């Protein structure tokens, strides 16, 4: 595939109420810092409503409409619940050709009934497939076959059941060839005229022994260079139209320096720079 150079718009959403972590308020500052790490042509900030996720989602929706989709849309969160509107917008824009690659320690595939915590950040991907809390469900769902889990290693029983029943593709290891194959199969199964990939990155996909500034650290994650290699492999084969960067809870200068390098390279790879 010929790699096209994209303009970059970053939408900053300092939402934290969707998280179940006791340190979630750090996500406010995390969103600001991540947005600043992005080399962007255009910047949009969303004012969140700390008491109403539905109101915040409506504001994110408006921000994504304002941004348009002329290049790479980067969303800087905030908790993973921020991803509802950007991914839903990508689904409307690119239709059946959209594939969502979910780099995360967790599947985020619970429902309000199955969630152990009740936190929306653990439900958002399920909400994107059409099941979720009132007011926080994609109007045009993403098909389960259009989703590829990458690096996910902590699923609740109900999430495992959903993955198995709905045929969600799941690449656990840092295997670029397997991941590209999974994305290709998902794209072929979806049958869209144009394949477009939305890459979601929750930074807890990284190994907490290397990067620990997240609210839900989970052992045995990817090394930063493995994450970059996997995203690069996707971008070399497919058009990446969206990039979500989520769940950074600032906790030290060393992690911030590492993340700055990772974010800049992720954006550059996805934008074709």
Tab-separated table of C-alpha atoms in Angstrom:
chain	number	residue	atom	x	y	z
A	1	UNK	CA	0.000	0.000	0.000
A	2	UNK	CA	1.214	3.496	-0.828
A	3	UNK	CA	1.556	5.421	2.444
A	4	UNK	CA	-0.108	8.826	2.271
A	5	UNK	CA	0.988	11.728	4.459
A	6	UNK	CA	-1.912	12.977	6.564
A	7	UNK	CA	-2.632	16.190	8.346
A	8	UNK	CA	-3.177	15.593	12.041
A	9	UNK	CA	-5.971	16.933	14.247
A	10	UNK	CA	-5.817	16.225	17.970
A	11	UNK	CA	-8.951	16.314	20.108
A	12	UNK	CA	-8.172	16.563	23.831
A	13	UNK	CA	-10.774	15.063	26.191
A	14	UNK	CA	-9.777	15.129	29.906
A	15	UNK	CA	-12.584	12.808	30.972
A	16	UNK	CA	-11.936	10.752	34.105
A	17	UNK	CA	-15.335	9.806	35.520
A	18	UNK	CA	-15.555	6.789	33.226
A	19	UNK	CA	-12.624	5.187	35.000
A	20	UNK	CA	-12.889	2.915	37.991
A	21	UNK	CA	-9.341	3.593	39.194
A	22	UNK	CA	-8.887	5.341	42.546
A	23	UNK	CA	-6.299	7.614	40.905
A	24	UNK	CA	-8.551	8.506	37.964
A	25	UNK	CA	-8.429	12.272	38.472
A	26	UNK	CA	-4.859	12.153	37.198
A	27	UNK	CA	-6.362	11.525	33.763
A	28	UNK	CA	-7.192	15.231	33.493
A	29	UNK	CA	-3.526	16.135	33.422
A	30	UNK	CA	-2.706	13.034	31.427
A	31	UNK	CA	-4.992	14.096	28.587
A	32	UNK	CA	-3.409	17.542	28.478
A	33	UNK	CA	0.113	16.140	28.415
A	34	UNK	CA	-0.655	13.530	25.765
A	35	UNK	CA	-2.283	16.171	23.549
A	36	UNK	CA	0.838	18.311	23.896
A	37	UNK	CA	2.996	15.360	22.860
A	38	UNK	CA	1.153	15.111	19.540
A	39	UNK	CA	2.685	17.044	16.646
A	40	UNK	CA	-0.619	18.333	15.307
A	41	UNK	CA	-1.748	20.704	12.586
A	42	UNK	CA	-4.927	21.502	14.506
A	43	UNK	CA	-5.991	21.261	18.159
A	44	UNK	CA	-9.461	21.039	19.682
A	45	UNK	CA	-10.164	20.911	23.409
A	46	UNK	CA	-13.373	19.443	24.797
A	47	UNK	CA	-14.807	20.741	28.063
A	48	UNK	CA	-15.943	17.705	30.016
A	49	UNK	CA	-18.908	17.506	32.368
A	50	UNK	CA	-17.584	15.693	35.436
A	51	UNK	CA	-21.104	14.713	36.472
A	52	UNK	CA	-22.509	13.462	33.170
A	53	UNK	CA	-20.746	11.155	30.711
A	54	UNK	CA	-23.607	11.518	28.230
A	55	UNK	CA	-23.170	15.291	28.089
A	56	UNK	CA	-19.433	14.902	27.603
A	57	UNK	CA	-20.014	12.352	24.833
A	58	UNK	CA	-22.238	14.849	23.016
A	59	UNK	CA	-19.463	17.426	23.213
A	60	UNK	CA	-16.916	14.957	21.894
A	61	UNK	CA	-19.285	14.164	19.033
A	62	UNK	CA	-19.486	17.859	18.168
A	63	UNK	CA	-15.692	18.190	18.345
A	64	UNK	CA	-15.212	15.272	15.971
A	65	UNK	CA	-17.694	16.833	13.537
A	66	UNK	CA	-15.785	20.110	13.784
A	67	UNK	CA	-12.511	18.298	13.136
A	68	UNK	CA	-13.835	16.627	9.997
A	69	UNK	CA	-11.947	13.653	8.640
A	70	UNK	CA	-9.475	14.994	6.119
A	71	UNK	CA	-6.463	13.304	7.697
A	72	UNK	CA	-5.516	11.489	10.876
A	73	UNK	CA	-7.776	12.155	13.867
A	74	UNK	CA	-5.946	11.692	17.165
A	75	UNK	CA	-8.026	11.597	20.345
A	76	UNK	CA	-6.129	12.239	23.583
A	77	UNK	CA	-7.876	10.947	26.709
A	78	UNK	CA	-8.831	10.655	29.428
A	79	UNK	CA	-10.355	7.267	30.199
A	80	UNK	CA	-11.199	4.779	27.465
A	81	UNK	CA	-14.853	5.817	27.526
A	82	UNK	CA	-13.727	8.848	25.505
A	83	UNK	CA	-13.410	6.521	22.487
A	84	UNK	CA	-17.175	6.070	22.061
A	85	UNK	CA	-17.746	9.072	19.817
A	86	UNK	CA	-14.525	9.068	17.734
A	87	UNK	CA	-14.921	5.377	16.852
A	88	UNK	CA	-18.649	5.796	16.248
A	89	UNK	CA	-17.865	8.708	13.926
A	90	UNK	CA	-15.321	6.566	12.087
A	91	UNK	CA	-17.979	3.876	11.690
A	92	UNK	CA	-20.364	6.405	10.146
A	93	UNK	CA	-17.649	7.827	7.909
A	94	UNK	CA	-16.037	4.606	6.671
A	95	UNK	CA	-18.919	2.166	7.026
A	96	UNK	CA	-18.274	-1.550	6.737
A	97	UNK	CA	-14.689	-0.856	5.725
A	98	UNK	CA	-13.735	0.157	9.265
A	99	UNK	CA	-11.582	-2.151	11.383
A	100	UNK	CA	-10.960	-1.259	15.038
A	101	UNK	CA	-7.686	-2.532	16.521
A	102	UNK	CA	-7.924	-2.422	20.322
A	103	UNK	CA	-4.485	-2.264	21.983
A	104	UNK	CA	-5.355	-2.641	25.659
A	105	UNK	CA	-4.706	-4.863	28.649
A	106	UNK	CA	-8.489	-5.211	28.937
A	107	UNK	CA	-11.262	-5.988	26.482
A	108	UNK	CA	-13.622	-3.201	27.618
A	109	UNK	CA	-16.414	-5.553	26.552
A	110	UNK	CA	-18.589	-5.627	29.656
A	111	UNK	CA	-22.189	-4.468	29.906
A	112	UNK	CA	-23.741	-2.651	32.871
A	113	UNK	CA	-25.050	-6.047	34.005
A	114	UNK	CA	-21.747	-7.930	33.714
A	115	UNK	CA	-19.289	-5.250	34.818
A	116	UNK	CA	-17.639	-5.959	38.189
A	117	UNK	CA	-16.810	-2.270	38.676
A	118	UNK	CA	-19.653	-0.450	36.938
A	119	UNK	CA	-17.065	1.812	35.275
A	120	UNK	CA	-17.837	2.819	31.693
A	121	UNK	CA	-14.226	2.559	30.555
A	122	UNK	CA	-14.649	-1.217	30.855
A	123	UNK	CA	-17.784	-1.180	28.671
A	124	UNK	CA	-16.958	1.172	25.832
A	125	UNK	CA	-15.999	-1.373	23.169
A	126	UNK	CA	-19.150	-3.365	23.908
A	127	UNK	CA	-21.121	-0.106	23.650
A	128	UNK	CA	-19.594	0.418	20.228
A	129	UNK	CA	-20.982	-2.967	19.177
A	130	UNK	CA	-24.456	-1.891	20.281
A	131	UNK	CA	-24.873	-2.836	23.963
A	132	UNK	CA	-24.268	-0.414	26.798
A	133	UNK	CA	-25.653	2.157	29.233
A	134	UNK	CA	-28.491	4.446	28.159
A	135	UNK	CA	-27.145	7.326	26.087
A	136	UNK	CA	-23.729	5.716	25.691
A	137	UNK	CA	-24.237	3.293	22.816
A	138	UNK	CA	-23.140	3.741	19.204
A	139	UNK	CA	-26.079	4.589	16.968
A	140	UNK	CA	-24.529	2.644	14.101
A	141	UNK	CA	-22.790	-0.284	15.800
A	142	UNK	CA	-19.391	-1.639	14.887
A	143	UNK	CA	-19.694	-5.293	13.981
A	144	UNK	CA	-17.870	-7.683	16.310
A	145	UNK	CA	-16.115	-9.030	13.225
A	146	UNK	CA	-14.670	-5.563	12.618
A	147	UNK	CA	-12.816	-5.652	15.961
A	148	UNK	CA	-9.335	-7.035	16.614
A	149	UNK	CA	-8.085	-7.244	20.212
A	150	UNK	CA	-4.315	-6.747	20.527
A	151	UNK	CA	-2.334	-7.408	23.685
A	152	UNK	CA	-5.492	-7.985	25.733
A	153	UNK	CA	-4.691	-10.254	28.679
A	154	UNK	CA	-7.342	-9.615	31.318
A	155	UNK	CA	-10.911	-10.507	30.338
A	156	UNK	CA	-13.840	-11.096	32.660
A	157	UNK	CA	-15.877	-14.302	32.078
A	158	UNK	CA	-18.691	-12.417	30.332
A	159	UNK	CA	-16.155	-10.809	28.014
A	160	UNK	CA	-14.631	-14.178	27.136
A	161	UNK	CA	-18.102	-15.470	26.349
A	162	UNK	CA	-18.773	-12.499	24.059
A	163	UNK	CA	-15.444	-12.887	22.237
A	164	UNK	CA	-16.061	-16.587	21.648
A	165	UNK	CA	-19.707	-16.240	20.683
A	166	UNK	CA	-19.250	-13.274	18.346
A	167	UNK	CA	-15.975	-14.276	16.713
A	168	UNK	CA	-13.889	-11.309	17.854
A	169	UNK	CA	-10.317	-11.759	16.651
A	170	UNK	CA	-7.717	-11.729	19.430
A	171	UNK	CA	-3.944	-11.466	19.008
A	172	UNK	CA	-2.326	-11.721	22.424
A	173	UNK	CA	1.371	-11.861	21.521
A	174	UNK	CA	3.601	-9.213	19.933
A	175	UNK	CA	3.305	-10.937	16.563
A	176	UNK	CA	3.123	-8.407	13.742
A	177	UNK	CA	2.420	-10.982	11.059
A	178	UNK	CA	-0.485	-12.477	13.018
A	179	UNK	CA	-1.922	-9.035	13.738
A	180	UNK	CA	-1.780	-7.884	10.121
A	181	UNK	CA	-3.399	-11.151	9.087
A	182	UNK	CA	-6.194	-10.667	11.637
A	183	UNK	CA	-6.842	-7.113	10.426
A	184	UNK	CA	-6.888	-8.332	6.829
A	185	UNK	CA	-9.383	-11.084	7.633
A	186	UNK	CA	-11.586	-8.616	9.518
A	187	UNK	CA	-11.470	-6.200	6.585
A	188	UNK	CA	-12.300	-8.912	4.076
A	189	UNK	CA	-15.158	-10.225	6.192
A	190	UNK	CA	-16.615	-6.727	6.608
A	191	UNK	CA	-16.640	-6.278	2.853
A	192	UNK	CA	-16.315	-2.517	2.682
A	193	UNK	CA	-15.087	-0.762	-0.437
A	194	UNK	CA	-12.270	0.964	1.457
A	195	UNK	CA	-10.421	-0.456	4.460
A	196	UNK	CA	-9.828	2.109	7.172
A	197	UNK	CA	-8.283	1.278	10.548
A	198	UNK	CA	-8.899	2.983	13.869
A	199	UNK	CA	-6.092	2.206	16.328
A	200	UNK	CA	-7.018	2.444	20.009
A	201	UNK	CA	-4.135	2.482	22.501
A	202	UNK	CA	-4.727	2.235	26.226
A	203	UNK	CA	-1.271	2.677	27.694
A	204	UNK	CA	-1.888	-0.185	30.094
A	205	UNK	CA	-1.168	-2.418	27.106
A	206	UNK	CA	2.474	-1.711	28.006
A	207	UNK	CA	4.294	-3.792	30.577
A	208	UNK	CA	3.951	-2.037	33.966
A	209	UNK	CA	7.536	-2.919	34.823
A	210	UNK	CA	8.546	-0.544	32.023
A	211	UNK	CA	5.684	1.972	32.098
A	212	UNK	CA	3.477	2.149	35.176
A	213	UNK	CA	1.640	5.486	34.889
A	214	UNK	CA	-1.810	3.932	34.413
A	215	UNK	CA	-4.730	3.247	36.707
A	216	UNK	CA	-5.095	-0.468	35.967
A	217	UNK	CA	-1.602	-1.926	35.486
A	218	UNK	CA	-1.582	-5.530	34.296
A	219	UNK	CA	1.522	-7.756	34.137
A	220	UNK	CA	3.115	-9.136	30.984
A	221	UNK	CA	2.343	-6.311	28.590
A	222	UNK	CA	4.149	-5.186	25.477
A	223	UNK	CA	7.461	-3.393	25.515
A	224	UNK	CA	7.225	0.061	23.887
A	225	UNK	CA	9.231	-1.077	20.877
A	226	UNK	CA	6.853	-4.017	20.398
A	227	UNK	CA	3.819	-1.716	20.416
A	228	UNK	CA	5.463	0.545	17.861
A	229	UNK	CA	6.404	-2.403	15.664
A	230	UNK	CA	2.833	-3.699	15.693
A	231	UNK	CA	1.287	-0.334	14.842
A	232	UNK	CA	3.902	0.227	12.151
A	233	UNK	CA	3.026	-3.124	10.593
A	234	UNK	CA	-0.642	-2.130	10.438
A	235	UNK	CA	0.129	1.316	8.994
A	236	UNK	CA	2.377	-0.137	6.294
A	237	UNK	CA	-0.425	-2.376	5.069
A	238	UNK	CA	-3.610	-0.393	5.768
A	239	UNK	CA	-4.828	3.198	5.957
A	240	UNK	CA	-4.946	4.362	9.579
A	241	UNK	CA	-7.594	7.071	9.934
A	242	UNK	CA	-7.868	7.383	13.705
A	243	UNK	CA	-5.639	6.975	16.735
A	244	UNK	CA	-6.877	7.001	20.337
A	245	UNK	CA	-4.332	7.540	23.125
A	246	UNK	CA	-5.889	6.760	26.499
A	247	UNK	CA	-5.463	6.301	30.242
A	248	UNK	CA	-2.186	8.099	31.003
A	249	UNK	CA	-2.010	8.942	34.708
A	250	UNK	CA	1.154	11.031	35.159
A	251	UNK	CA	3.301	9.611	37.950
A	252	UNK	CA	6.903	10.453	37.160
A	253	UNK	CA	9.335	12.182	34.817
A	254	UNK	CA	10.833	8.942	33.525
A	255	UNK	CA	7.473	7.607	32.348
A	256	UNK	CA	6.614	10.970	30.804
A	257	UNK	CA	9.837	11.032	28.805
A	258	UNK	CA	9.208	7.493	27.587
A	259	UNK	CA	5.615	8.243	26.661
A	260	UNK	CA	6.555	11.411	24.786
A	261	UNK	CA	8.809	9.388	22.515
A	262	UNK	CA	6.194	6.661	22.038
A	263	UNK	CA	3.367	9.097	21.258
A	264	UNK	CA	5.394	11.062	18.738
A	265	UNK	CA	6.409	7.903	16.920
A	266	UNK	CA	2.895	6.449	16.975
A	267	UNK	CA	1.496	9.603	15.407
A	268	UNK	CA	4.275	9.777	12.833
A	269	UNK	CA	3.757	6.136	11.820
A	270	UNK	CA	-0.020	6.453	11.576
A	271	UNK	CA	0.171	9.749	9.664
A	272	UNK	CA	2.769	8.419	7.236
A	273	UNK	CA	5.407	10.978	8.129
